[in-house]
Short mmCIF file of C-alpha atoms in Angstrom, two decimals:
data_model
loop_
_atom_site.label_atom_id
_atom_site.label_comp_id
_atom_site.label_asym_id
_atom_site.label_seq_id
_atom_site.Cartn_x
_atom_site.Cartn_y
_atom_site.Cartn_z
CA MET A 1 5.82 -7.10 12.95
CA THR A 2 6.24 -4.63 10.01
CA GLY A 3 4.41 -2.02 8.57
CA PHE A 4 3.00 -4.38 5.99
CA GLU A 5 2.25 -6.86 8.33
CA SER A 6 0.29 -5.15 10.49
CA TYR A 7 -1.85 -4.50 7.56
CA LEU A 8 -2.25 -8.02 6.69
CA ALA A 9 -2.98 -8.22 10.38
CA ARG A 10 -6.06 -6.46 9.89
CA CYS A 11 -6.86 -8.40 6.67
CA PRO A 12 -4.84 -10.36 4.45
CA LEU A 13 -6.73 -9.96 1.19
CA VAL A 14 -4.86 -7.20 -0.97
CA ALA A 15 -7.57 -5.82 -3.54
CA ILE A 16 -6.32 -5.58 -6.87
CA LEU A 17 -8.00 -2.82 -8.97
CA ARG A 18 -6.77 -3.76 -12.66
CA GLY A 19 -8.32 -1.31 -14.76
CA VAL A 20 -10.12 0.64 -12.29
CA THR A 21 -10.56 4.51 -13.40
CA PRO A 22 -9.58 7.81 -11.28
CA ASP A 23 -13.27 8.89 -11.24
CA GLU A 24 -14.62 5.33 -9.85
CA VAL A 25 -11.70 4.16 -7.70
CA VAL A 26 -12.50 6.04 -4.22
CA ASP A 27 -15.93 4.84 -4.21
CA VAL A 28 -14.75 1.27 -4.74
CA ALA A 29 -12.07 1.87 -2.41
CA LEU A 30 -14.61 2.59 0.26
CA ALA A 31 -16.85 -0.13 -0.15
CA LEU A 32 -13.70 -2.50 0.32
CA GLU A 33 -13.17 -0.56 3.33
CA GLU A 34 -16.34 -1.21 4.53
CA GLN A 35 -15.93 -4.99 4.02
CA GLY A 36 -12.37 -4.78 6.23
CA PHE A 37 -9.91 -4.51 3.59
CA ALA A 38 -6.84 -2.55 4.55
CA ILE A 39 -4.84 -3.11 1.50
CA VAL A 40 -5.72 -1.47 -2.11
CA GLU A 41 -3.24 -1.48 -5.16
CA VAL A 42 -3.63 0.27 -8.57
CA PRO A 43 -1.80 -1.60 -11.23
CA LEU A 44 0.43 0.48 -13.64
CA ASN A 45 -1.53 -0.43 -16.50
CA SER A 46 -4.55 0.90 -15.71
CA PRO A 47 -6.33 3.91 -17.05
CA ARG A 48 -4.30 6.98 -15.33
CA PRO A 49 -3.12 5.08 -12.57
CA LEU A 50 -1.07 7.55 -10.96
CA ASP A 51 -4.13 10.06 -10.78
CA SER A 52 -6.01 6.94 -8.98
CA ILE A 53 -3.37 6.58 -6.54
CA ALA A 54 -3.26 10.01 -5.82
CA ARG A 55 -7.20 9.95 -5.40
CA LEU A 56 -6.83 7.18 -2.86
CA ALA A 57 -4.00 8.53 -1.08
CA ALA A 58 -5.93 11.70 -0.27
CA ALA A 59 -9.15 9.73 0.21
CA VAL A 60 -8.03 6.88 2.48
CA GLY A 61 -4.34 6.92 2.83
CA ASP A 62 -4.34 7.72 6.40
CA ARG A 63 -6.49 4.27 6.71
CA LEU A 64 -5.46 2.17 4.05
CA LEU A 65 -2.30 0.70 2.48
CA VAL A 66 -2.24 2.22 -0.85
CA GLY A 67 -0.20 1.93 -3.92
CA ALA A 68 1.06 0.43 -7.11
CA GLY A 69 0.94 -3.09 -8.97
CA THR A 70 2.90 -4.27 -11.91
CA VAL A 71 5.80 -1.86 -11.12
CA ILE A 72 8.12 -3.00 -13.69
CA GLU A 73 11.03 -0.38 -13.41
CA PRO A 74 12.87 1.29 -10.58
CA ASP A 75 11.72 5.04 -12.01
CA SER A 76 8.10 4.00 -11.57
CA VAL A 77 8.63 3.56 -7.65
CA ASP A 78 9.63 7.37 -7.61
CA ASP A 79 6.34 8.21 -9.59
CA VAL A 80 4.18 6.04 -7.58
CA LEU A 81 5.57 7.75 -4.19
CA ALA A 82 5.21 11.09 -5.72
CA ALA A 83 1.50 10.30 -6.32
CA GLY A 84 1.47 9.19 -2.59
CA GLY A 85 1.27 5.55 -2.73
CA ARG A 86 3.27 3.54 -0.16
CA LEU A 87 3.19 0.31 -1.67
CA ILE A 88 5.05 -1.28 -4.25
CA VAL A 89 3.82 -4.69 -6.27
CA MET A 90 5.85 -6.41 -8.75
CA PRO A 91 4.83 -9.39 -10.85
CA HIS A 92 8.55 -10.11 -11.13
CA ALA A 93 11.64 -10.57 -9.21
CA ASP A 94 13.57 -7.81 -9.93
CA ALA A 95 16.28 -6.45 -6.85
CA ALA A 96 16.50 -2.95 -8.42
CA VAL A 97 12.94 -2.45 -8.10
CA VAL A 98 12.85 -3.82 -4.73
CA GLU A 99 16.09 -1.64 -3.60
CA ARG A 100 14.50 1.53 -4.83
CA ALA A 101 11.27 1.13 -3.01
CA LYS A 102 12.80 0.22 0.21
CA SER A 103 15.53 3.08 -0.11
CA LEU A 104 12.66 5.30 -0.63
CA GLY A 105 10.49 3.58 2.50
CA ALA A 106 7.77 2.00 0.37
CA VAL A 107 6.89 -1.57 1.33
CA ALA A 108 8.29 -3.84 -1.61
CA VAL A 109 6.41 -7.27 -2.34
CA PRO A 110 7.99 -8.75 -5.45
CA GLY A 111 6.77 -11.88 -7.70
CA PHE A 112 8.33 -14.96 -7.20
CA ALA A 113 7.63 -18.32 -9.05
CA THR A 114 10.93 -20.29 -7.83
CA PRO A 115 13.07 -20.68 -4.34
CA GLY A 116 15.88 -19.04 -6.14
CA GLU A 117 13.89 -15.91 -6.65
CA ALA A 118 12.45 -15.84 -3.50
CA PHE A 119 15.69 -15.69 -1.56
CA ALA A 120 17.17 -13.33 -4.02
CA MET A 121 14.41 -10.90 -3.37
CA LEU A 122 14.33 -11.37 0.56
CA ARG A 123 18.29 -10.49 0.17
CA ALA A 124 17.11 -6.94 -1.66
CA GLY A 125 14.93 -6.40 1.20
CA ALA A 126 11.65 -7.21 0.33
CA ASP A 127 8.84 -7.01 2.83
CA ALA A 128 6.92 -9.94 1.47
CA LEU A 129 6.91 -12.21 -1.52
CA LYS A 130 4.23 -12.53 -3.98
CA LEU A 131 3.46 -16.01 -5.60
CA PHE A 132 2.88 -15.46 -9.38
CA PRO A 133 0.80 -16.61 -10.92
CA ALA A 134 -0.59 -18.67 -8.48
CA GLU A 135 -2.52 -21.07 -11.42
CA ALA A 136 1.17 -22.45 -12.48
CA ALA A 137 2.11 -22.92 -8.35
CA PRO A 138 -0.43 -25.03 -6.94
CA PRO A 139 -0.92 -25.78 -3.20
CA PRO A 140 1.84 -28.48 -3.17
CA VAL A 141 4.59 -26.36 -4.89
CA LEU A 142 3.69 -23.73 -2.24
CA LYS A 143 3.94 -26.12 0.61
CA ALA A 144 7.35 -27.45 -0.97
CA MET A 145 8.67 -23.97 -1.05
CA ARG A 146 7.40 -23.16 2.63
CA ALA A 147 9.48 -25.64 3.79
CA VAL A 148 12.47 -23.78 2.84
CA LEU A 149 11.26 -20.52 3.28
CA PRO A 150 11.64 -18.22 6.76
CA LYS A 151 8.31 -19.09 8.56
CA GLN A 152 7.93 -15.27 9.19
CA VAL A 153 8.20 -14.21 5.72
CA PRO A 154 4.65 -13.32 4.37
CA VAL A 155 3.65 -15.37 0.92
CA LEU A 156 0.58 -14.27 -0.59
CA PRO A 157 -0.71 -16.08 -3.94
CA VAL A 158 -1.68 -14.26 -6.77
CA GLY A 159 -3.65 -15.34 -9.79
CA GLY A 160 -6.75 -16.86 -10.27
CA ILE A 161 -7.57 -16.71 -6.83
CA THR A 162 -11.40 -17.45 -6.03
CA PRO A 163 -13.28 -18.59 -2.65
CA GLU A 164 -13.13 -21.70 -3.48
CA SER A 165 -9.42 -22.05 -4.55
CA MET A 166 -8.44 -20.43 -0.95
CA GLU A 167 -8.19 -23.28 1.39
CA GLY A 168 -5.37 -25.29 -0.48
CA TYR A 169 -3.14 -22.24 -0.30
CA LEU A 170 -4.03 -21.48 3.09
CA GLN A 171 -3.13 -25.16 4.22
CA ALA A 172 -0.13 -24.83 1.99
CA GLY A 173 0.89 -21.89 4.02
CA ALA A 174 -0.06 -18.89 2.15
CA THR A 175 0.00 -15.76 4.67
CA GLY A 176 -2.79 -13.95 2.36
CA PHE A 177 -4.11 -13.51 -0.93
CA GLY A 178 -4.05 -10.88 -3.57
CA LEU A 179 -7.20 -10.87 -5.45
CA GLY A 180 -7.75 -9.53 -9.00
CA SER A 181 -10.56 -10.17 -11.47
CA ALA A 182 -12.70 -12.51 -9.05
CA LEU A 183 -12.84 -9.42 -7.04
CA TYR A 184 -12.96 -6.80 -9.45
CA LYS A 185 -13.47 -6.52 -12.99
CA PRO A 186 -13.39 -2.88 -15.18
CA GLY A 187 -16.82 -1.64 -15.43
CA ASP A 188 -18.00 -3.42 -11.69
CA THR A 189 -19.65 -1.00 -9.54
CA ALA A 190 -18.64 -0.38 -5.83
CA SER A 191 -21.77 -2.30 -4.67
CA GLN A 192 -21.02 -5.40 -6.79
CA VAL A 193 -17.40 -5.08 -5.58
CA ALA A 194 -18.77 -5.33 -2.06
CA GLU A 195 -20.77 -8.21 -2.77
CA LYS A 196 -17.74 -10.12 -4.20
CA ALA A 197 -15.64 -8.71 -1.03
CA LYS A 198 -18.41 -10.16 1.36
CA ALA A 199 -17.80 -13.50 0.09
CA PHE A 200 -14.12 -13.49 0.03
CA GLN A 201 -14.18 -12.32 3.72
CA ALA A 202 -16.56 -15.09 4.71
CA VAL A 203 -14.48 -17.78 3.10
CA TRP A 204 -11.39 -16.22 5.13
CA MET A 205 -12.93 -15.69 8.07
CA LYS A 206 -14.04 -19.33 7.95
CA LEU A 207 -10.66 -21.24 7.26
CA SER A 208 -9.01 -18.86 9.59
CA CYS A 209 -10.90 -19.80 12.47
CA SER A 210 -10.71 -23.25 11.66
CA ALA A 211 -7.16 -23.46 11.00
#
């Protein structure tokens, strides 16, 4: 089991805090931790994302896997790791970003939309794959790709995931999910995020126990 897989085993729901600010990020992360979440990413198109990542790393980095999403360029990997992040999540399939992350000891989760992109990212050293955007790849698409992808590779649909949409993807072979605006929207309080996290967790526990 890889380091990333150990966090997924604790909770396979990745919190994507797009738009979060440094002043609120720790309270939101603590609320998520109370609901069992183990992985938190701050997209780099959020306000002062490296400041948020640094605060997260200092507050919960010994317990949660913290890092960045929307990592587009290899040089950004260095910035994230300097801030204390250990997770690099990408919206696209770019071997250079994956290779930079792995060379520096980070977890790399690139986006993919086709089998060709998936296998290219695995060759580059990806720890897991992010099916993105999930809205354009419904469960039958994931099921077809799962038939050819290595069974041990974690695949996480991201984009428009709600508690109601999880079951189809889980049956199609999803390992977990990246949760964006249905979990956190800019301006949400920590208590609001906790309530939404609780709803996601309840559905996940029900589905995983019946799988």
